[in-house]
Amino acid sequence: QVQLVESGGGLVQAGGSLRLSCAASGRSFSSYRMGWFRQAPGREREFVTTISWSGGSTYYADSVKGRFTISRDGAKNTVYLQMNSLKPEDTAVYYCAAGPRYSSGRHFVEYDYWGQGTQVTVSS
């Protein structure tokens, strides 16, 4: 079992930045691929980004590429999402997830464990 707790969400103006954190506890953090997803009201949960178990490879949705950066710190069992140049359309609940190390990480069905989510609101 892996428990995930997100933090760092909040209200920010368009063009601003936020850094989300996801603290993991339980089984070995380094065994898992990690991902971030988001869900806006009335919309399906969508993929944002993923990072491999080693941290050596990342993948981003086109909508956030060049603005968001995912990273992980094995010593702290934490994955981060640095979000810059935020837009109102980035407003959503952001979820952290952990999945098998050899999955692609781009589809929510691949993930076994989820955090409770943290709200990000970007005002125009």
JSON list of C-alpha atoms in Angstrom, two decimals:
[
{"chain": "A", "resi": 1, "resn": "GLN", "atom": "CA", "xyz": [0.00, 0.00, 0.00]},
{"chain": "A", "resi": 2, "resn": "VAL", "atom": "CA", "xyz": [1.04, 3.56, -0.75]},
{"chain": "A", "resi": 3, "resn": "GLN", "atom": "CA", "xyz": [-0.52, 6.63, 0.80]},
{"chain": "A", "resi": 4, "resn": "LEU", "atom": "CA", "xyz": [-0.29, 9.90, -1.09]},
{"chain": "A", "resi": 5, "resn": "VAL", "atom": "CA", "xyz": [-0.95, 13.36, 0.30]},
{"chain": "A", "resi": 6, "resn": "GLU", "atom": "CA", "xyz": [-0.95, 16.43, -1.95]},
{"chain": "A", "resi": 7, "resn": "SER", "atom": "CA", "xyz": [-0.36, 19.98, -0.81]},
{"chain": "A", "resi": 8, "resn": "GLY", "atom": "CA", "xyz": [0.45, 23.37, -2.26]},
{"chain": "A", "resi": 9, "resn": "GLY", "atom": "CA", "xyz": [-2.74, 24.21, -4.07]},
{"chain": "A", "resi": 10, "resn": "GLY", "atom": "CA", "xyz": [-4.38, 27.61, -3.81]},
{"chain": "A", "resi": 11, "resn": "LEU", "atom": "CA", "xyz": [-5.57, 30.72, -5.60]},
{"chain": "A", "resi": 12, "resn": "VAL", "atom": "CA", "xyz": [-3.20, 32.51, -7.96]},
{"chain": "A", "resi": 13, "resn": "GLN", "atom": "CA", "xyz": [-3.53, 35.13, -10.67]},
{"chain": "A", "resi": 14, "resn": "ALA", "atom": "CA", "xyz": [-2.98, 34.29, -14.30]},
{"chain": "A", "resi": 15, "resn": "GLY", "atom": "CA", "xyz": [0.72, 34.27, -15.10]},
{"chain": "A", "resi": 16, "resn": "GLY", "atom": "CA", "xyz": [1.63, 33.26, -11.58]},
{"chain": "A", "resi": 17, "resn": "SER", "atom": "CA", "xyz": [3.25, 30.10, -10.22]},
{"chain": "A", "resi": 18, "resn": "LEU", "atom": "CA", "xyz": [2.51, 27.35, -7.74]},
{"chain": "A", "resi": 19, "resn": "ARG", "atom": "CA", "xyz": [4.40, 24.28, -6.63]},
{"chain": "A", "resi": 20, "resn": "LEU", "atom": "CA", "xyz": [2.44, 21.21, -5.68]},
{"chain": "A", "resi": 21, "resn": "SER", "atom": "CA", "xyz": [3.91, 18.50, -3.49]},
{"chain": "A", "resi": 22, "resn": "CYS", "atom": "CA", "xyz": [2.89, 14.89, -3.09]},
{"chain": "A", "resi": 23, "resn": "ALA", "atom": "CA", "xyz": [4.26, 13.07, -0.07]},
{"chain": "A", "resi": 24, "resn": "ALA", "atom": "CA", "xyz": [4.27, 9.29, -0.27]},
{"chain": "A", "resi": 25, "resn": "SER", "atom": "CA", "xyz": [4.36, 6.80, 2.57]},
{"chain": "A", "resi": 26, "resn": "GLY", "atom": "CA", "xyz": [4.12, 3.04, 2.73]},
{"chain": "A", "resi": 27, "resn": "ARG", "atom": "CA", "xyz": [5.87, 0.76, 0.30]},
{"chain": "A", "resi": 28, "resn": "SER", "atom": "CA", "xyz": [9.05, 1.76, -1.51]},
{"chain": "A", "resi": 29, "resn": "PHE", "atom": "CA", "xyz": [8.53, 5.07, -3.24]},
{"chain": "A", "resi": 30, "resn": "SER", "atom": "CA", "xyz": [11.26, 4.40, -5.76]},
{"chain": "A", "resi": 31, "resn": "SER", "atom": "CA", "xyz": [9.40, 1.37, -7.07]},
{"chain": "A", "resi": 32, "resn": "TYR", "atom": "CA", "xyz": [6.66, 3.47, -8.58]},
{"chain": "A", "resi": 33, "resn": "ARG", "atom": "CA", "xyz": [6.10, 5.63, -11.59]},
{"chain": "A", "resi": 34, "resn": "MET", "atom": "CA", "xyz": [4.43, 8.84, -10.43]},
{"chain": "A", "resi": 35, "resn": "GLY", "atom": "CA", "xyz": [1.94, 11.03, -12.21]},
{"chain": "A", "resi": 36, "resn": "TRP", "atom": "CA", "xyz": [-0.19, 14.13, -11.89]},
{"chain": "A", "resi": 37, "resn": "PHE", "atom": "CA", "xyz": [-3.72, 14.36, -13.21]},
{"chain": "A", "resi": 38, "resn": "ARG", "atom": "CA", "xyz": [-6.32, 17.09, -12.95]},
{"chain": "A", "resi": 39, "resn": "GLN", "atom": "CA", "xyz": [-10.08, 17.34, -13.07]},
{"chain": "A", "resi": 40, "resn": "ALA", "atom": "CA", "xyz": [-12.09, 20.47, -13.69]},
{"chain": "A", "resi": 41, "resn": "PRO", "atom": "CA", "xyz": [-15.82, 20.70, -12.83]},
{"chain": "A", "resi": 42, "resn": "GLY", "atom": "CA", "xyz": [-17.92, 18.84, -15.37]},
{"chain": "A", "resi": 43, "resn": "ARG", "atom": "CA", "xyz": [-14.91, 17.39, -17.11]},
{"chain": "A", "resi": 44, "resn": "GLU", "atom": "CA", "xyz": [-13.14, 14.05, -17.10]},
{"chain": "A", "resi": 45, "resn": "ARG", "atom": "CA", "xyz": [-9.89, 13.53, -15.24]},
{"chain": "A", "resi": 46, "resn": "GLU", "atom": "CA", "xyz": [-7.05, 14.37, -17.58]},
{"chain": "A", "resi": 47, "resn": "PHE", "atom": "CA", "xyz": [-3.38, 13.48, -17.70]},
{"chain": "A", "resi": 48, "resn": "VAL", "atom": "CA", "xyz": [-0.93, 16.26, -16.86]},
{"chain": "A", "resi": 49, "resn": "THR", "atom": "CA", "xyz": [2.50, 14.69, -16.51]},
{"chain": "A", "resi": 50, "resn": "THR", "atom": "CA", "xyz": [4.39, 11.60, -15.39]},
{"chain": "A", "resi": 51, "resn": "ILE", "atom": "CA", "xyz": [7.90, 10.76, -14.19]},
{"chain": "A", "resi": 52, "resn": "SER", "atom": "CA", "xyz": [9.61, 7.39, -14.29]},
{"chain": "A", "resi": 53, "resn": "TRP", "atom": "CA", "xyz": [10.56, 5.44, -11.18]},
{"chain": "A", "resi": 54, "resn": "SER", "atom": "CA", "xyz": [14.18, 6.56, -11.59]},
{"chain": "A", "resi": 55, "resn": "GLY", "atom": "CA", "xyz": [13.32, 10.16, -12.39]},
{"chain": "A", "resi": 56, "resn": "GLY", "atom": "CA", "xyz": [15.17, 9.78, -15.65]},
{"chain": "A", "resi": 57, "resn": "SER", "atom": "CA", "xyz": [12.28, 10.37, -17.99]},
{"chain": "A", "resi": 58, "resn": "THR", "atom": "CA", "xyz": [9.25, 12.61, -18.00]},
{"chain": "A", "resi": 59, "resn": "TYR", "atom": "CA", "xyz": [6.28, 13.17, -20.26]},
{"chain": "A", "resi": 60, "resn": "TYR", "atom": "CA", "xyz": [3.87, 16.09, -20.42]},
{"chain": "A", "resi": 61, "resn": "ALA", "atom": "CA", "xyz": [0.49, 16.80, -21.89]},
{"chain": "A", "resi": 62, "resn": "ASP", "atom": "CA", "xyz": [0.72, 19.31, -24.72]},
{"chain": "A", "resi": 63, "resn": "SER", "atom": "CA", "xyz": [-1.41, 21.77, -22.76]},
{"chain": "A", "resi": 64, "resn": "VAL", "atom": "CA", "xyz": [1.24, 22.13, -20.03]},
{"chain": "A", "resi": 65, "resn": "LYS", "atom": "CA", "xyz": [4.47, 21.45, -21.91]},
{"chain": "A", "resi": 66, "resn": "GLY", "atom": "CA", "xyz": [7.00, 24.20, -21.33]},
{"chain": "A", "resi": 67, "resn": "ARG", "atom": "CA", "xyz": [5.10, 25.58, -18.34]},
{"chain": "A", "resi": 68, "resn": "PHE", "atom": "CA", "xyz": [4.97, 22.68, -15.86]},
{"chain": "A", "resi": 69, "resn": "THR", "atom": "CA", "xyz": [7.85, 20.59, -14.51]},
{"chain": "A", "resi": 70, "resn": "ILE", "atom": "CA", "xyz": [7.59, 17.32, -12.61]},
{"chain": "A", "resi": 71, "resn": "SER", "atom": "CA", "xyz": [10.38, 16.11, -10.35]},
{"chain": "A", "resi": 72, "resn": "ARG", "atom": "CA", "xyz": [10.89, 13.62, -7.54]},
{"chain": "A", "resi": 73, "resn": "ASP", "atom": "CA", "xyz": [13.05, 13.46, -4.44]},
{"chain": "A", "resi": 74, "resn": "GLY", "atom": "CA", "xyz": [13.72, 9.91, -3.31]},
{"chain": "A", "resi": 75, "resn": "ALA", "atom": "CA", "xyz": [15.19, 10.97, 0.01]},
{"chain": "A", "resi": 76, "resn": "LYS", "atom": "CA", "xyz": [11.98, 12.79, 0.88]},
{"chain": "A", "resi": 77, "resn": "ASN", "atom": "CA", "xyz": [9.58, 10.34, -0.82]},
{"chain": "A", "resi": 78, "resn": "THR", "atom": "CA", "xyz": [8.03, 13.32, -2.54]},
{"chain": "A", "resi": 79, "resn": "VAL", "atom": "CA", "xyz": [7.07, 14.24, -6.07]},
{"chain": "A", "resi": 80, "resn": "TYR", "atom": "CA", "xyz": [6.65, 17.86, -7.11]},
{"chain": "A", "resi": 81, "resn": "LEU", "atom": "CA", "xyz": [4.80, 19.74, -9.79]},
{"chain": "A", "resi": 82, "resn": "GLN", "atom": "CA", "xyz": [6.16, 23.20, -10.51]},
{"chain": "A", "resi": 83, "resn": "MET", "atom": "CA", "xyz": [3.55, 25.18, -12.41]},
{"chain": "A", "resi": 84, "resn": "ASN", "atom": "CA", "xyz": [4.54, 28.44, -14.09]},
{"chain": "A", "resi": 85, "resn": "SER", "atom": "CA", "xyz": [2.70, 30.85, -16.39]},
{"chain": "A", "resi": 86, "resn": "LEU", "atom": "CA", "xyz": [-0.59, 29.60, -15.04]},
{"chain": "A", "resi": 87, "resn": "LYS", "atom": "CA", "xyz": [-3.76, 30.14, -17.06]},
{"chain": "A", "resi": 88, "resn": "PRO", "atom": "CA", "xyz": [-7.40, 30.18, -15.99]},
{"chain": "A", "resi": 89, "resn": "GLU", "atom": "CA", "xyz": [-7.89, 26.93, -17.90]},
{"chain": "A", "resi": 90, "resn": "ASP", "atom": "CA", "xyz": [-5.44, 25.26, -15.50]},
{"chain": "A", "resi": 91, "resn": "THR", "atom": "CA", "xyz": [-8.06, 25.60, -12.77]},
{"chain": "A", "resi": 92, "resn": "ALA", "atom": "CA", "xyz": [-8.85, 22.11, -11.46]},
{"chain": "A", "resi": 93, "resn": "VAL", "atom": "CA", "xyz": [-8.36, 19.67, -8.64]},
{"chain": "A", "resi": 94, "resn": "TYR", "atom": "CA", "xyz": [-4.89, 18.18, -9.06]},
{"chain": "A", "resi": 95, "resn": "TYR", "atom": "CA", "xyz": [-4.28, 14.56, -8.12]},
{"chain": "A", "resi": 96, "resn": "CYS", "atom": "CA", "xyz": [-1.06, 12.71, -7.50]},
{"chain": "A", "resi": 97, "resn": "ALA", "atom": "CA", "xyz": [-0.91, 9.03, -8.42]},
{"chain": "A", "resi": 98, "resn": "ALA", "atom": "CA", "xyz": [1.47, 6.08, -8.15]},
{"chain": "A", "resi": 99, "resn": "GLY", "atom": "CA", "xyz": [1.61, 3.19, -10.58]},
{"chain": "A", "resi": 100, "resn": "PRO", "atom": "CA", "xyz": [3.75, 0.29, -11.79]},
{"chain": "A", "resi": 101, "resn": "ARG", "atom": "CA", "xyz": [7.24, 1.31, -12.76]},
{"chain": "A", "resi": 102, "resn": "TYR", "atom": "CA", "xyz": [7.01, -0.08, -16.27]},
{"chain": "A", "resi": 103, "resn": "SER", "atom": "CA", "xyz": [3.68, 1.45, -17.24]},
{"chain": "A", "resi": 104, "resn": "SER", "atom": "CA", "xyz": [3.50, 4.33, -19.72]},
{"chain": "A", "resi": 105, "resn": "GLY", "atom": "CA", "xyz": [1.96, 6.53, -17.06]},
{"chain": "A", "resi": 106, "resn": "ARG", "atom": "CA", "xyz": [-0.25, 8.42, -19.48]},
{"chain": "A", "resi": 107, "resn": "HIS", "atom": "CA", "xyz": [-3.61, 6.86, -18.61]},
{"chain": "A", "resi": 108, "resn": "PHE", "atom": "CA", "xyz": [-5.34, 7.05, -15.26]},
{"chain": "A", "resi": 109, "resn": "VAL", "atom": "CA", "xyz": [-6.30, 3.37, -15.37]},
{"chain": "A", "resi": 110, "resn": "GLU", "atom": "CA", "xyz": [-2.60, 2.47, -15.07]},
{"chain": "A", "resi": 111, "resn": "TYR", "atom": "CA", "xyz": [-2.34, 3.91, -11.58]},
{"chain": "A", "resi": 112, "resn": "ASP", "atom": "CA", "xyz": [-3.00, 1.97, -8.42]},
{"chain": "A", "resi": 113, "resn": "TYR", "atom": "CA", "xyz": [-2.86, 4.66, -5.74]},
{"chain": "A", "resi": 114, "resn": "TRP", "atom": "CA", "xyz": [-4.28, 8.19, -5.62]},
{"chain": "A", "resi": 115, "resn": "GLY", "atom": "CA", "xyz": [-4.12, 11.15, -3.33]},
{"chain": "A", "resi": 116, "resn": "GLN", "atom": "CA", "xyz": [-7.13, 13.13, -2.19]},
{"chain": "A", "resi": 117, "resn": "GLY", "atom": "CA", "xyz": [-6.43, 16.03, -4.52]},
{"chain": "A", "resi": 118, "resn": "THR", "atom": "CA", "xyz": [-5.59, 19.70, -4.06]},
{"chain": "A", "resi": 119, "resn": "GLN", "atom": "CA", "xyz": [-7.50, 22.60, -5.57]},
{"chain": "A", "resi": 120, "resn": "VAL", "atom": "CA", "xyz": [-5.75, 25.00, -7.93]},
{"chain": "A", "resi": 121, "resn": "THR", "atom": "CA", "xyz": [-7.66, 28.11, -8.96]},
{"chain": "A", "resi": 122, "resn": "VAL", "atom": "CA", "xyz": [-6.25, 30.59, -11.47]},
{"chain": "A", "resi": 123, "resn": "SER", "atom": "CA", "xyz": [-8.02, 33.91, -11.73]},
{"chain": "A", "resi": 124, "resn": "SER", "atom": "CA", "xyz": [-7.98, 36.02, -14.87]}
]
